[in-house]
Short mmCIF file of C-alpha atoms (C1' of nucleotides) in Angstrom, two decimals:
data_model
loop_
_atom_site.label_atom_id
_atom_site.label_comp_id
_atom_site.label_asym_id
_atom_site.label_seq_id
_atom_site.Cartn_x
_atom_site.Cartn_y
_atom_site.Cartn_z
CA UNK L 1 -10.39 -57.80 28.84
CA UNK L 2 -9.60 -61.40 28.19
CA UNK L 3 -12.32 -62.81 26.04
CA UNK L 4 -13.10 -66.40 25.21
CA UNK L 5 -14.16 -67.11 21.65
CA UNK L 6 -17.83 -67.14 22.63
CA UNK L 7 -17.54 -63.66 24.14
CA UNK L 8 -15.82 -62.41 21.01
CA UNK L 9 -18.57 -63.97 18.96
CA UNK L 10 -21.29 -62.21 20.97
CA UNK L 11 -19.49 -58.87 20.81
CA UNK L 12 -18.93 -58.91 17.08
CA UNK L 13 -21.86 -60.94 15.84
CA UNK L 14 -19.51 -63.32 14.04
CA UNK L 15 -20.20 -67.00 14.63
CA UNK L 16 -17.63 -69.10 16.44
CA UNK L 17 -16.75 -71.44 13.57
CA UNK L 18 -16.39 -68.40 11.35
CA UNK L 19 -13.91 -66.83 13.76
CA UNK L 20 -11.85 -70.00 13.73
CA UNK L 21 -12.13 -70.07 9.96
CA UNK L 22 -10.82 -66.50 9.72
CA UNK L 23 -7.89 -67.51 11.88
CA UNK L 24 -7.24 -70.51 9.69
CA UNK L 25 -7.13 -68.47 6.49
CA UNK L 26 -4.95 -65.84 8.14
CA UNK L 27 -7.45 -62.98 8.36
CA UNK L 28 -7.24 -62.99 12.14
CA UNK L 29 -3.91 -63.60 13.86
CA UNK L 30 -3.55 -66.64 16.12
CA UNK L 31 -4.56 -65.38 19.55
CA UNK L 32 -3.07 -66.14 22.95
CA UNK L 33 -4.09 -69.46 24.47
CA UNK L 34 -4.77 -70.67 27.98
CA UNK L 35 -2.83 -73.65 29.33
CA UNK L 36 -5.65 -75.82 28.08
CA UNK L 37 -5.31 -74.38 24.55
CA UNK L 38 -8.42 -72.23 24.64
CA UNK L 39 -8.27 -68.98 22.69
CA UNK L 40 -8.23 -65.68 24.59
CA UNK L 41 -8.81 -62.37 22.81
CA UNK L 42 -8.07 -58.72 23.59
CA UNK L 43 -9.40 -55.40 22.30
CA UNK L 44 -7.20 -55.41 19.19
CA UNK L 45 -8.84 -58.60 18.00
CA UNK L 46 -12.30 -57.20 18.66
CA UNK L 47 -11.49 -54.18 16.50
CA UNK L 48 -9.98 -56.26 13.76
CA UNK L 49 -12.91 -58.67 13.67
CA UNK L 50 -15.39 -55.80 13.57
CA UNK L 51 -13.48 -54.35 10.64
CA UNK L 52 -13.69 -57.68 8.88
CA UNK L 53 -17.39 -58.05 9.58
CA UNK L 54 -18.23 -54.58 8.29
CA UNK L 55 -16.24 -55.16 5.16
CA UNK L 56 -18.00 -58.50 4.58
CA UNK L 57 -21.37 -56.82 5.10
CA UNK L 58 -20.36 -54.34 2.45
CA UNK L 59 -19.66 -57.30 0.18
CA UNK L 60 -15.87 -57.14 0.05
CA UNK L 61 -14.25 -60.46 -0.73
CA UNK L 62 -11.86 -61.98 1.76
CA UNK L 63 -8.90 -61.23 -0.47
CA UNK L 64 -9.87 -57.57 -0.68
CA UNK L 65 -10.26 -57.44 3.09
CA UNK L 66 -6.82 -58.91 3.50
CA UNK L 67 -5.45 -56.05 1.42
CA UNK L 68 -7.50 -53.44 3.25
CA UNK L 69 -6.30 -54.73 6.59
CA UNK L 70 -2.70 -54.56 5.46
CA UNK L 71 -3.19 -50.97 4.33
CA UNK L 72 -5.10 -49.97 7.45
CA UNK L 73 -2.08 -50.89 9.54
CA UNK L 74 0.02 -48.23 7.86
CA UNK L 75 -1.38 -44.87 9.01
CA UNK L 76 1.05 -42.58 7.16
CA UNK L 77 0.57 -44.08 3.79
CA UNK L 78 -1.65 -42.44 1.22
CA UNK L 79 -5.01 -44.16 0.90
CA UNK L 80 -5.01 -44.34 -2.90
CA UNK L 81 -4.91 -48.11 -2.88
CA UNK L 82 -7.79 -48.25 -0.43
CA UNK L 83 -9.71 -46.03 -2.78
CA UNK L 84 -8.88 -48.27 -5.72
CA UNK L 85 -10.04 -51.44 -3.99
CA UNK L 86 -13.27 -49.79 -2.97
CA UNK L 87 -13.79 -48.34 -6.42
CA UNK L 88 -13.25 -51.75 -8.03
CA UNK L 89 -15.75 -53.25 -5.66
CA UNK L 90 -18.20 -50.46 -6.39
CA UNK L 91 -17.86 -51.13 -10.10
CA UNK L 92 -18.62 -54.80 -9.54
CA UNK L 93 -21.67 -53.90 -7.51
CA UNK L 94 -22.91 -51.53 -10.21
CA UNK L 95 -22.38 -54.21 -12.80
CA UNK L 96 -24.30 -56.72 -10.74
CA UNK L 97 -27.14 -54.24 -10.32
CA UNK L 98 -27.29 -53.68 -14.06
CA UNK L 99 -27.45 -57.39 -14.75
CA UNK L 100 -30.07 -57.99 -12.10
CA UNK L 101 -32.15 -55.12 -13.40
CA UNK L 102 -32.19 -56.63 -16.87
CA UNK L 103 -33.11 -59.91 -15.26
CA UNK L 104 -35.90 -58.31 -13.30
CA UNK L 105 -37.40 -56.78 -16.42
CA UNK L 106 -37.27 -60.11 -18.18
CA UNK L 107 -38.91 -61.88 -15.26
CA UNK L 108 -41.55 -59.16 -15.00
CA UNK L 109 -42.47 -59.78 -18.62
CA UNK L 110 -42.57 -63.50 -17.93
CA UNK L 111 -44.82 -63.35 -14.87
CA UNK L 112 -47.31 -61.42 -16.95
CA UNK L 113 -48.21 -64.90 -18.18
CA UNK L 114 -50.83 -66.08 -15.75
CA UNK L 115 -53.15 -69.04 -15.49
CA UNK L 116 -52.85 -70.67 -18.85
CA UNK L 117 -52.19 -74.26 -19.75
CA UNK L 118 -48.52 -75.25 -19.64
CA UNK L 119 -48.55 -75.85 -23.38
CA UNK L 120 -49.19 -72.16 -24.02
CA UNK L 121 -47.33 -70.70 -21.05
CA UNK L 122 -45.00 -67.84 -21.99
CA UNK L 123 -42.61 -68.63 -19.15
CA UNK L 124 -42.01 -72.17 -20.30
CA UNK L 125 -41.67 -70.96 -23.88
CA UNK L 126 -39.05 -68.41 -22.93
CA UNK L 127 -37.08 -70.97 -20.98
CA UNK L 128 -37.31 -73.51 -23.79
CA UNK L 129 -36.24 -71.05 -26.45
CA UNK L 130 -34.01 -68.17 -25.57
CA UNK L 131 -34.93 -66.47 -28.83
CA UNK L 132 -38.20 -65.51 -27.11
CA UNK L 133 -36.27 -63.52 -24.62
CA UNK L 134 -34.58 -60.10 -24.60
CA UNK L 135 -32.04 -61.25 -22.09
CA UNK L 136 -28.46 -61.24 -23.28
CA UNK L 137 -25.90 -62.71 -20.98
CA UNK L 138 -24.48 -62.44 -17.49
CA UNK K 1 -28.47 -86.88 -34.55
CA UNK K 2 -26.34 -88.83 -32.17
CA UNK K 3 -24.20 -86.38 -30.30
CA UNK K 4 -21.17 -87.00 -28.15
CA UNK K 5 -20.89 -84.94 -25.01
CA UNK K 6 -18.50 -82.50 -26.68
CA UNK K 7 -21.01 -81.83 -29.45
CA UNK K 8 -23.74 -81.26 -26.91
CA UNK K 9 -21.45 -78.92 -25.06
CA UNK K 10 -20.74 -76.88 -28.20
CA UNK K 11 -24.41 -76.75 -29.15
CA UNK K 12 -25.62 -75.57 -25.78
CA UNK K 13 -22.65 -73.64 -24.44
CA UNK K 14 -22.62 -75.76 -21.31
CA UNK K 15 -19.20 -77.11 -20.35
CA UNK K 16 -18.63 -80.83 -20.39
CA UNK K 17 -18.04 -81.33 -16.66
CA UNK K 18 -21.17 -79.28 -16.00
CA UNK K 19 -23.22 -81.57 -18.23
CA UNK K 20 -21.95 -84.58 -16.32
CA UNK K 21 -22.68 -82.76 -13.08
CA UNK K 22 -26.27 -82.09 -14.17
CA UNK K 23 -26.65 -85.79 -14.91
CA UNK K 24 -25.22 -86.66 -11.52
CA UNK K 25 -27.69 -84.47 -9.65
CA UNK K 26 -30.57 -85.73 -11.75
CA UNK K 27 -31.29 -82.59 -13.80
CA UNK K 28 -30.44 -84.39 -17.01
CA UNK K 29 -31.47 -88.03 -17.46
CA UNK K 30 -28.75 -90.63 -17.98
CA UNK K 31 -28.31 -90.78 -21.73
CA UNK K 32 -27.75 -93.77 -24.00
CA UNK K 33 -24.19 -95.09 -24.09
CA UNK K 34 -22.00 -96.62 -26.75
CA UNK K 35 -20.47 -100.03 -26.17
CA UNK K 36 -17.45 -98.24 -24.78
CA UNK K 37 -19.62 -96.35 -22.26
CA UNK K 38 -19.50 -93.00 -24.03
CA UNK K 39 -22.61 -90.84 -23.71
CA UNK K 40 -24.73 -90.23 -26.81
CA UNK K 41 -27.40 -87.54 -26.88
CA UNK K 42 -30.45 -86.86 -29.03
CA UNK K 43 -32.57 -83.77 -29.72
CA UNK K 44 -34.60 -84.15 -26.52
CA UNK K 45 -31.48 -83.76 -24.43
CA UNK K 46 -30.39 -80.71 -26.43
CA UNK K 47 -33.75 -79.07 -25.72
CA UNK K 48 -33.69 -79.98 -22.07
CA UNK K 49 -30.16 -78.72 -21.57
CA UNK K 50 -30.98 -75.46 -23.35
CA UNK K 51 -33.94 -75.04 -21.04
CA UNK K 52 -31.67 -75.59 -18.06
CA UNK K 53 -29.07 -73.18 -19.35
CA UNK K 54 -31.58 -70.42 -19.98
CA UNK K 55 -33.07 -70.87 -16.55
CA UNK K 56 -29.62 -70.73 -14.97
CA UNK K 57 -28.82 -67.60 -16.92
CA UNK K 58 -31.99 -66.11 -15.55
CA UNK K 59 -30.70 -66.98 -12.10
CA UNK K 60 -33.04 -69.81 -11.21
CA UNK K 61 -31.62 -72.22 -8.67
CA UNK K 62 -31.21 -75.83 -9.59
CA UNK K 63 -34.07 -76.84 -7.33
CA UNK K 64 -36.40 -74.36 -9.01
CA UNK K 65 -35.32 -75.66 -12.41
CA UNK K 66 -36.08 -79.17 -11.32
CA UNK K 67 -39.63 -78.06 -10.49
CA UNK K 68 -39.99 -76.10 -13.72
CA UNK K 69 -38.83 -79.09 -15.75
CA UNK K 70 -41.34 -81.32 -14.00
CA UNK K 71 -44.12 -78.86 -14.79
CA UNK K 72 -43.00 -78.29 -18.35
CA UNK K 73 -43.49 -81.99 -19.05
CA UNK K 74 -47.19 -81.74 -18.29
CA UNK K 75 -48.73 -79.66 -21.11
CA UNK K 76 -52.37 -79.79 -19.99
CA UNK K 77 -51.79 -78.57 -16.50
CA UNK K 78 -52.45 -74.98 -15.55
CA UNK K 79 -49.25 -72.95 -15.30
CA UNK K 80 -50.05 -71.37 -11.94
CA UNK K 81 -47.16 -73.11 -10.25
CA UNK K 82 -44.79 -72.01 -12.96
CA UNK K 83 -46.00 -68.50 -12.40
CA UNK K 84 -45.47 -68.82 -8.65
CA UNK K 85 -41.90 -70.08 -8.97
CA UNK K 86 -41.05 -67.28 -11.36
CA UNK K 87 -42.74 -64.71 -9.14
CA UNK K 88 -40.82 -65.93 -6.10
CA UNK K 89 -37.60 -65.68 -8.06
CA UNK K 90 -38.53 -62.22 -9.25
CA UNK K 91 -39.10 -61.14 -5.66
CA UNK K 92 -35.68 -62.44 -4.70
CA UNK K 93 -34.11 -60.56 -7.58
CA UNK K 94 -35.87 -57.35 -6.57
CA UNK K 95 -34.71 -57.81 -3.02
CA UNK K 96 -31.16 -58.36 -4.16
CA UNK K 97 -31.31 -55.22 -6.27
CA UNK K 98 -32.56 -53.21 -3.31
CA UNK K 99 -29.73 -54.44 -1.10
CA UNK K 100 -27.10 -53.87 -3.76
CA UNK K 101 -28.41 -50.38 -4.41
CA UNK K 102 -28.04 -49.47 -0.74
CA UNK K 103 -24.56 -50.96 -0.88
CA UNK K 104 -23.72 -48.96 -3.97
CA UNK K 105 -24.77 -45.72 -2.31
CA UNK K 106 -22.65 -46.52 0.71
CA UNK K 107 -19.64 -47.34 -1.44
CA UNK K 108 -20.17 -44.18 -3.49
CA UNK K 109 -19.99 -42.15 -0.32
CA UNK K 110 -16.86 -44.01 0.68
CA UNK K 111 -14.99 -43.57 -2.59
CA UNK K 112 -15.54 -39.85 -2.27
CA UNK K 113 -12.58 -40.09 0.08
CA UNK K 114 -9.58 -39.67 -2.15
CA UNK K 115 -5.88 -39.29 -1.65
CA UNK K 116 -5.53 -38.74 2.04
CA UNK K 117 -3.32 -40.44 4.57
CA UNK K 118 -4.64 -43.78 5.84
CA UNK K 119 -5.01 -42.32 9.30
CA UNK K 120 -7.67 -39.92 8.07
CA UNK K 121 -9.20 -42.05 5.34
CA UNK K 122 -12.98 -42.20 5.46
CA UNK K 123 -13.09 -45.67 3.97
CA UNK K 124 -10.92 -47.15 6.68
CA UNK K 125 -12.89 -45.27 9.29
CA UNK K 126 -16.18 -46.62 8.04
CA UNK K 127 -14.83 -50.15 8.00
CA UNK K 128 -13.35 -49.80 11.47
CA UNK K 129 -16.52 -48.36 12.95
CA UNK K 130 -19.82 -49.19 11.46
CA UNK K 131 -21.39 -46.25 13.30
CA UNK K 132 -19.83 -44.06 10.60
CA UNK K 133 -21.95 -45.78 8.03
CA UNK K 134 -25.61 -45.59 6.98
CA UNK K 135 -25.62 -49.20 5.97
CA UNK K 136 -28.01 -51.40 7.92
CA UNK K 137 -27.78 -55.00 7.03
CA UNK K 138 -27.93 -57.23 4.06
"C1'" DC W 1 -3.67 -100.29 -37.89
"C1'" DT W 2 -2.15 -96.14 -36.05
"C1'" DT W 3 -2.77 -91.71 -34.46
"C1'" DG W 4 -4.66 -88.22 -31.84
"C1'" DA W 5 -8.74 -86.10 -30.31
"C1'" DT W 6 -12.18 -87.08 -27.40
"C1'" DC W 7 -14.18 -89.57 -23.99
"C1'" DC W 8 -14.43 -92.11 -19.31
"C1'" DT W 9 -14.28 -92.11 -13.90
"C1'" DC W 10 -12.61 -90.40 -9.82
"C1'" DT W 11 -10.95 -87.05 -6.79
"C1'" DA W 12 -10.23 -82.51 -5.26
"C1'" DA W 13 -10.45 -77.55 -5.56
"C1'" DC W 14 -13.02 -73.09 -5.54
"C1'" DC W 15 -15.67 -69.48 -1.92
"C1'" DG W 16 -17.22 -68.48 2.60
"C1'" DC W 17 -18.76 -70.42 5.70
"C1'" DT W 18 -21.54 -73.99 8.82
"C1'" DA W 19 -22.45 -78.35 11.33
"C1'" DG W 20 -21.45 -82.30 13.88
"C1'" DA W 21 -18.69 -85.92 16.32
"C1'" DG W 22 -16.06 -86.96 20.01
"C1'" DG W 23 -13.18 -85.36 23.49
"C1'" DT W 24 -11.13 -81.64 26.87
"C1'" DT W 25 -11.12 -77.44 29.79
"C1'" DG W 26 -12.92 -73.67 32.57
"C1'" DT W 27 -15.74 -72.09 36.22
"C1'" DA W 28 -19.41 -71.74 39.55
"C1'" DG W 29 -21.78 -73.85 43.29
"C1'" DG W 30 -21.92 -77.08 47.06
"C1'" DC Y 1 -11.83 -80.03 46.89
"C1'" DC Y 2 -15.14 -81.97 43.88
"C1'" DT Y 3 -18.69 -82.25 40.76
"C1'" DA Y 4 -21.50 -80.72 37.01
"C1'" DC Y 5 -22.06 -78.72 32.88
"C1'" DA Y 6 -21.32 -75.08 29.74
"C1'" DA Y 7 -18.11 -73.87 26.71
"C1'" DC Y 8 -14.22 -74.94 24.45
"C1'" DC Y 9 -10.93 -77.91 21.41
"C1'" DT Y 10 -9.68 -80.40 16.73
"C1'" DC Y 11 -11.00 -82.74 12.84
"C1'" DT Y 12 -13.81 -83.84 9.09
"C1'" DA Y 13 -17.36 -83.11 5.90
"C1'" DG Y 14 -21.04 -80.60 3.78
"C1'" DC Y 15 -23.45 -76.66 1.17
"C1'" DG Y 16 -24.17 -74.81 -4.22
"C1'" DG Y 17 -22.67 -74.89 -8.70
"C1'" DT Y 18 -19.36 -75.75 -10.98
"C1'" DT Y 19 -14.37 -76.52 -12.73
"C1'" DA Y 20 -9.81 -78.84 -13.17
"C1'" DG Y 21 -6.72 -82.53 -13.51
"C1'" DA Y 22 -4.89 -87.37 -13.39
"C1'" DG Y 23 -4.67 -91.52 -15.58
"C1'" DG Y 24 -6.62 -94.45 -18.67
"C1'" DA Y 25 -10.12 -96.12 -22.46
"C1'" DT Y 26 -12.46 -95.35 -26.90
"C1'" DC Y 27 -13.76 -93.41 -31.24
"C1'" DA Y 28 -13.20 -91.91 -36.05
"C1'" DA Y 29 -10.40 -90.65 -39.84
"C1'" DG Y 30 -6.62 -91.69 -42.83
#
DNA sequence: CTTGATCCTCTAACCGCTAGAGGTTGTAGG
DNA sequence: CCTACAACCTCTAGCGGTTAGAGGATCAAG
């Protein structure tokens, strides 16, 4: 098991430049190199990169992943911090959902305006004058 | 009514560098200048910038706003295109909500793991092995 | 006429990648 | 062993939508 970066990319679904980027920002450790300076990866790197990918898919920011990775390496520790990071992320997601839902309702009301002349179009009016709109703030 | 950029910023709530950025990318026209090259704005620019700000708050991308502004300037035209842009944006918002809702449910299940050792923490397990997780894709 | 707030341009940073140029290395087949 | 070519390397720059800061000019009030 001595994978080139392309193999690692295919196994994890993470694009090659992204893998190099993760190395650059310190999310992935610098791997072994061949004599010609090509990267070679083992199973530990595959696991770590999969962890990173799943966390990104779940919307965790790189900084949060860095923390999670640090914690994951310490099996005897209590996972309270892991819980806290996840909870904070969950709260952000809930908040985003709430804001988008308000947005959706506003847009639904706007698209009810159909096939008029621009000069009497509700959408344009709402955009031109926020007073027309129930939307508060992001 | 001959506003400096700071006045315009205070009136619209758009930060000064952002105003200059909007000018640079062609969202706002180049305004009149004093002899000393300072920008001076009139009521038309205030209206236009408010329009832009509202649209941004509603999550429209700059490109979409560019189109909306072009359409808004043509009062006799039918607003079908305006409707279509807004509808497309609405669909994106709905899609985003759906994905975030799935994410939220996944995170809710994860945070149910509380106060164990890292080695048996569900959150870490889910991140390390996506098979543990109902999440599909975003 | 001086002060000090505000303005100017230019450059670079943020996040999380992604793309391309231009050159080198690894590997399979002949 | 040699060639061909895929895959790799580094480096730089770009995306969107701002925001920040340096270093210097200008405006308006007193």
